[in-house]
Amino acid sequence: MGKGIRRCGEKILGCAFDTIVKARLGFINKDEALDALWEYLVNIDYDMKVLEKKVGMNGFAK
């Protein structure tokens, strides 16, 4: 990712909103912002799948 976009741990949604604001204000390239948002969505999807698997293994899901 470019210098205007930071890597995020647990603050993925906050970083995604920051990325949108920076792109709208012209601080970062819109293509770079879309790439970052895609990466954030992939991270969220992965975290959700891991959580579903953990919950399912503990017998709390379904």
mmCIF file of N, CA and C in Angstrom:
data_model
loop_
_atom_site.group_PDB
_atom_site.id
_atom_site.type_symbol
_atom_site.label_atom_id
_atom_site.label_comp_id
_atom_site.label_asym_id
_atom_site.label_seq_id
_atom_site.Cartn_x
_atom_site.Cartn_y
_atom_site.Cartn_z
ATOM 1 N N MET A 1 0.831 -1.168 0.000
ATOM 2 C CA MET A 1 0.000 0.000 0.000
ATOM 3 C C MET A 1 0.883 1.241 0.000
ATOM 4 N N GLY A 2 0.317 2.308 -0.469
ATOM 5 C CA GLY A 2 1.061 3.551 -0.574
ATOM 6 C C GLY A 2 1.249 4.228 0.764
ATOM 7 N N LYS A 3 1.993 5.322 0.721
ATOM 8 C CA LYS A 3 2.325 6.023 1.962
ATOM 9 C C LYS A 3 1.112 6.674 2.620
ATOM 10 N N GLY A 4 0.069 6.980 1.845
ATOM 11 C CA GLY A 4 -1.116 7.623 2.411
ATOM 12 C C GLY A 4 -2.071 6.658 3.085
ATOM 13 N N ILE A 5 -1.811 5.378 2.919
ATOM 14 C CA ILE A 5 -2.704 4.361 3.474
ATOM 15 C C ILE A 5 -1.926 3.538 4.486
ATOM 16 N N ARG A 6 -2.493 3.398 5.673
ATOM 17 C CA ARG A 6 -1.797 2.660 6.716
ATOM 18 C C ARG A 6 -2.353 1.253 6.851
ATOM 19 N N ARG A 7 -1.518 0.397 7.337
ATOM 20 C CA ARG A 7 -1.972 -0.957 7.637
ATOM 21 C C ARG A 7 -2.679 -0.930 8.976
ATOM 22 N N CYS A 8 -3.718 -1.733 9.094
ATOM 23 C CA CYS A 8 -4.529 -1.697 10.310
ATOM 24 C C CYS A 8 -4.687 -3.089 10.881
ATOM 25 N N GLY A 9 -4.698 -3.148 12.166
ATOM 26 C CA GLY A 9 -4.956 -4.406 12.840
ATOM 27 C C GLY A 9 -6.428 -4.541 13.151
ATOM 28 N N GLU A 10 -6.796 -4.120 14.346
ATOM 29 C CA GLU A 10 -8.172 -4.278 14.802
ATOM 30 C C GLU A 10 -9.061 -3.113 14.390
ATOM 31 N N LYS A 11 -8.507 -2.091 13.774
ATOM 32 C CA LYS A 11 -9.268 -0.905 13.415
ATOM 33 C C LYS A 11 -9.562 -0.875 11.921
ATOM 34 N N ILE A 12 -9.911 -1.986 11.342
ATOM 35 C CA ILE A 12 -10.068 -2.082 9.896
ATOM 36 C C ILE A 12 -11.145 -1.139 9.383
ATOM 37 N N LEU A 13 -12.278 -1.078 10.038
ATOM 38 C CA LEU A 13 -13.348 -0.207 9.553
ATOM 39 C C LEU A 13 -12.955 1.258 9.632
ATOM 40 N N GLY A 14 -12.298 1.650 10.698
ATOM 41 C CA GLY A 14 -11.827 3.028 10.819
ATOM 42 C C GLY A 14 -10.841 3.375 9.728
ATOM 43 N N CYS A 15 -9.957 2.454 9.432
ATOM 44 C CA CYS A 15 -8.985 2.678 8.363
ATOM 45 C C CYS A 15 -9.674 2.760 7.007
ATOM 46 N N ALA A 16 -10.694 1.950 6.814
ATOM 47 C CA ALA A 16 -11.428 1.995 5.550
ATOM 48 C C ALA A 16 -12.102 3.354 5.370
ATOM 49 N N PHE A 17 -12.730 3.857 6.420
ATOM 50 C CA PHE A 17 -13.358 5.181 6.334
ATOM 51 C C PHE A 17 -12.317 6.275 6.106
ATOM 52 N N ASP A 18 -11.174 6.180 6.777
ATOM 53 C CA ASP A 18 -10.101 7.150 6.562
ATOM 54 C C ASP A 18 -9.626 7.126 5.112
ATOM 55 N N THR A 19 -9.524 5.933 4.552
ATOM 56 C CA THR A 19 -9.093 5.791 3.167
ATOM 57 C C THR A 19 -10.083 6.462 2.221
ATOM 58 N N ILE A 20 -11.363 6.277 2.481
ATOM 59 C CA ILE A 20 -12.393 6.902 1.642
ATOM 60 C C ILE A 20 -12.296 8.425 1.723
ATOM 61 N N VAL A 21 -12.148 8.942 2.929
ATOM 62 C CA VAL A 21 -12.054 10.394 3.111
ATOM 63 C C VAL A 21 -10.826 10.937 2.390
ATOM 64 N N LYS A 22 -9.681 10.282 2.558
ATOM 65 C CA LYS A 22 -8.455 10.740 1.906
ATOM 66 C C LYS A 22 -8.591 10.723 0.386
ATOM 67 N N ALA A 23 -9.250 9.702 -0.140
ATOM 68 C CA ALA A 23 -9.444 9.623 -1.589
ATOM 69 C C ALA A 23 -10.381 10.724 -2.067
ATOM 70 N N ARG A 24 -11.459 10.949 -1.323
ATOM 71 C CA ARG A 24 -12.425 11.990 -1.709
ATOM 72 C C ARG A 24 -11.796 13.381 -1.669
ATOM 73 N N LEU A 25 -10.878 13.601 -0.734
ATOM 74 C CA LEU A 25 -10.216 14.894 -0.611
ATOM 75 C C LEU A 25 -9.024 15.038 -1.559
ATOM 76 N N GLY A 26 -8.682 13.950 -2.256
ATOM 77 C CA GLY A 26 -7.590 13.991 -3.221
ATOM 78 C C GLY A 26 -6.214 13.783 -2.624
ATOM 79 N N PHE A 27 -6.145 13.329 -1.376
ATOM 80 C CA PHE A 27 -4.855 13.096 -0.742
ATOM 81 C C PHE A 27 -4.188 11.815 -1.244
ATOM 82 N N ILE A 28 -4.992 10.863 -1.706
ATOM 83 C CA ILE A 28 -4.443 9.628 -2.278
ATOM 84 C C ILE A 28 -5.176 9.319 -3.577
ATOM 85 N N ASN A 29 -4.514 8.577 -4.423
ATOM 86 C CA ASN A 29 -5.050 8.158 -5.706
ATOM 87 C C ASN A 29 -6.262 7.261 -5.485
ATOM 88 N N LYS A 30 -7.291 7.456 -6.269
ATOM 89 C CA LYS A 30 -8.516 6.670 -6.098
ATOM 90 C C LYS A 30 -8.291 5.183 -6.378
ATOM 91 N N ASP A 31 -7.433 4.854 -7.334
ATOM 92 C CA ASP A 31 -7.131 3.441 -7.591
ATOM 93 C C ASP A 31 -6.426 2.809 -6.395
ATOM 94 N N GLU A 32 -5.536 3.564 -5.793
ATOM 95 C CA GLU A 32 -4.843 3.073 -4.601
ATOM 96 C C GLU A 32 -5.839 2.876 -3.458
ATOM 97 N N ALA A 33 -6.800 3.788 -3.338
ATOM 98 C CA ALA A 33 -7.817 3.673 -2.295
ATOM 99 C C ALA A 33 -8.674 2.436 -2.522
ATOM 100 N N LEU A 34 -9.055 2.181 -3.775
ATOM 101 C CA LEU A 34 -9.858 0.981 -4.058
ATOM 102 C C LEU A 34 -9.091 -0.288 -3.732
ATOM 103 N N ASP A 35 -7.806 -0.308 -4.049
ATOM 104 C CA ASP A 35 -6.984 -1.473 -3.702
ATOM 105 C C ASP A 35 -6.943 -1.682 -2.193
ATOM 106 N N ALA A 36 -6.796 -0.589 -1.454
ATOM 107 C CA ALA A 36 -6.756 -0.685 0.012
ATOM 108 C C ALA A 36 -8.092 -1.173 0.550
ATOM 109 N N LEU A 37 -9.192 -0.631 0.029
ATOM 110 C CA LEU A 37 -10.515 -1.062 0.493
ATOM 111 C C LEU A 37 -10.741 -2.540 0.201
ATOM 112 N N TRP A 38 -10.278 -2.987 -0.954
ATOM 113 C CA TRP A 38 -10.389 -4.409 -1.288
ATOM 114 C C TRP A 38 -9.634 -5.249 -0.258
ATOM 115 N N GLU A 39 -8.422 -4.800 0.090
ATOM 116 C CA GLU A 39 -7.632 -5.544 1.065
ATOM 117 C C GLU A 39 -8.328 -5.567 2.426
ATOM 118 N N TYR A 40 -8.919 -4.442 2.826
ATOM 119 C CA TYR A 40 -9.649 -4.412 4.093
ATOM 120 C C TYR A 40 -10.825 -5.394 4.064
ATOM 121 N N LEU A 41 -11.556 -5.437 2.950
ATOM 122 C CA LEU A 41 -12.685 -6.370 2.846
ATOM 123 C C LEU A 41 -12.221 -7.820 2.909
ATOM 124 N N VAL A 42 -11.121 -8.122 2.263
ATOM 125 C CA VAL A 42 -10.577 -9.483 2.303
ATOM 126 C C VAL A 42 -10.190 -9.836 3.734
ATOM 127 N N ASN A 43 -9.586 -8.879 4.455
ATOM 128 C CA ASN A 43 -9.210 -9.128 5.854
ATOM 129 C C ASN A 43 -10.436 -9.367 6.729
ATOM 130 N N ILE A 44 -11.473 -8.577 6.518
ATOM 131 C CA ILE A 44 -12.712 -8.761 7.284
ATOM 132 C C ILE A 44 -13.320 -10.125 6.985
ATOM 133 N N ASP A 45 -13.351 -10.498 5.708
ATOM 134 C CA ASP A 45 -13.897 -11.800 5.316
ATOM 135 C C ASP A 45 -13.116 -12.931 5.976
ATOM 136 N N TYR A 46 -11.803 -12.831 5.958
ATOM 137 C CA TYR A 46 -10.962 -13.857 6.576
ATOM 138 C C TYR A 46 -11.241 -13.943 8.080
ATOM 139 N N ASP A 47 -11.269 -12.774 8.742
ATOM 140 C CA ASP A 47 -11.525 -12.767 10.188
ATOM 141 C C ASP A 47 -12.884 -13.367 10.520
ATOM 142 N N MET A 48 -13.882 -13.086 9.704
ATOM 143 C CA MET A 48 -15.224 -13.641 9.935
ATOM 144 C C MET A 48 -15.219 -15.161 9.774
ATOM 145 N N LYS A 49 -14.521 -15.659 8.763
ATOM 146 C CA LYS A 49 -14.457 -17.117 8.555
ATOM 147 C C LYS A 49 -13.742 -17.805 9.708
ATOM 148 N N VAL A 50 -12.663 -17.194 10.195
ATOM 149 C CA VAL A 50 -11.940 -17.763 11.335
ATOM 150 C C VAL A 50 -12.839 -17.775 12.566
ATOM 151 N N LEU A 51 -13.551 -16.677 12.792
ATOM 152 C CA LEU A 51 -14.454 -16.598 13.944
ATOM 153 C C LEU A 51 -15.580 -17.627 13.846
ATOM 154 N N GLU A 52 -16.168 -17.762 12.654
ATOM 155 C CA GLU A 52 -17.223 -18.762 12.468
ATOM 156 C C GLU A 52 -16.705 -20.167 12.738
ATOM 157 N N LYS A 53 -15.483 -20.427 12.304
ATOM 158 C CA LYS A 53 -14.898 -21.751 12.531
ATOM 159 C C LYS A 53 -14.671 -21.992 14.020
ATOM 160 N N LYS A 54 -14.160 -20.984 14.719
ATOM 161 C CA LYS A 54 -13.924 -21.124 16.166
ATOM 162 C C LYS A 54 -15.221 -21.326 16.921
ATOM 163 N N VAL A 55 -16.239 -20.553 16.566
ATOM 164 C CA VAL A 55 -17.531 -20.667 17.226
ATOM 165 C C VAL A 55 -18.140 -22.017 16.936
ATOM 166 N N GLY A 56 -18.017 -22.480 15.702
ATOM 167 C CA GLY A 56 -18.560 -23.775 15.321
ATOM 168 C C GLY A 56 -17.874 -24.918 16.056
ATOM 169 N N MET A 57 -16.572 -24.789 16.294
ATOM 170 C CA MET A 57 -15.835 -25.843 16.981
ATOM 171 C C MET A 57 -16.213 -25.903 18.458
ATOM 172 N N ASN A 58 -16.627 -24.782 19.023
ATOM 173 C CA ASN A 58 -16.993 -24.753 20.429
ATOM 174 C C ASN A 58 -18.463 -25.146 20.654
ATOM 175 N N GLY A 59 -19.182 -25.377 19.599
ATOM 176 C CA GLY A 59 -20.560 -25.829 19.717
ATOM 177 C C GLY A 59 -21.565 -24.733 19.928
ATOM 178 N N PHE A 60 -21.180 -23.482 19.734
ATOM 179 C CA PHE A 60 -22.114 -22.383 19.947
ATOM 180 C C PHE A 60 -22.844 -21.987 18.679
ATOM 181 N N ALA A 61 -22.356 -22.406 17.558
ATOM 182 C CA ALA A 61 -22.984 -22.011 16.282
ATOM 183 C C ALA A 61 -23.927 -23.094 15.813
ATOM 184 N N LYS A 62 -24.897 -22.699 15.053
ATOM 185 C CA LYS A 62 -25.847 -23.584 14.378
ATOM 186 C C LYS A 62 -26.612 -24.369 15.329
#
